[in-house]
XYZ file of C-alpha atoms in Angstrom:
45
model
C -3.428 11.187 3.803
C -0.104 10.517 2.096
C 1.614 7.308 3.106
C 5.013 6.130 1.866
C 4.893 2.664 0.295
C 7.925 1.564 2.353
C 6.227 2.550 5.620
C 2.994 0.818 4.661
C 4.843 -2.402 3.811
C 6.689 -2.222 7.142
C 3.385 -1.955 9.015
C 1.803 -4.791 7.027
C 4.808 -7.047 7.691
C 4.518 -6.783 11.485
C 2.223 -9.818 11.595
C 3.590 -11.521 8.483
C 7.316 -10.888 7.920
C 7.289 -12.615 4.510
C 4.415 -10.443 3.219
C 5.009 -8.755 -0.107
C 2.702 -6.781 -2.381
C 2.959 -4.254 -5.158
C 1.587 -0.746 -4.833
C -1.213 -1.790 -7.209
C -2.104 -4.776 -4.985
C -2.343 -2.547 -1.930
C -4.389 0.048 -3.821
C -6.886 -2.609 -4.985
C -7.196 -3.985 -1.459
C -7.784 -0.549 0.086
C -10.526 0.142 -2.467
C -12.084 -3.305 -1.937
C -12.400 -2.696 1.826
C -14.003 0.697 1.301
C -11.185 3.239 1.372
C -10.941 5.936 -1.273
C -7.648 6.085 -3.151
C -7.271 9.310 -5.107
C -3.919 8.525 -6.674
C -0.784 6.472 -6.349
C 2.397 8.421 -7.022
C 5.479 6.417 -7.872
C 8.619 8.579 -7.593
C 10.758 8.694 -10.694
C 7.979 7.915 -13.152
């Protein structure tokens, strides 16, 4: 499933408005909890 970083941050901030994380932080966390991450695409790079 493709998920925009901005949308994912919005969802994560629902319970913690001050929450901030890089795309790499989120990727590491998803892998740590058992999700497969095939790739992270950063537009413009």
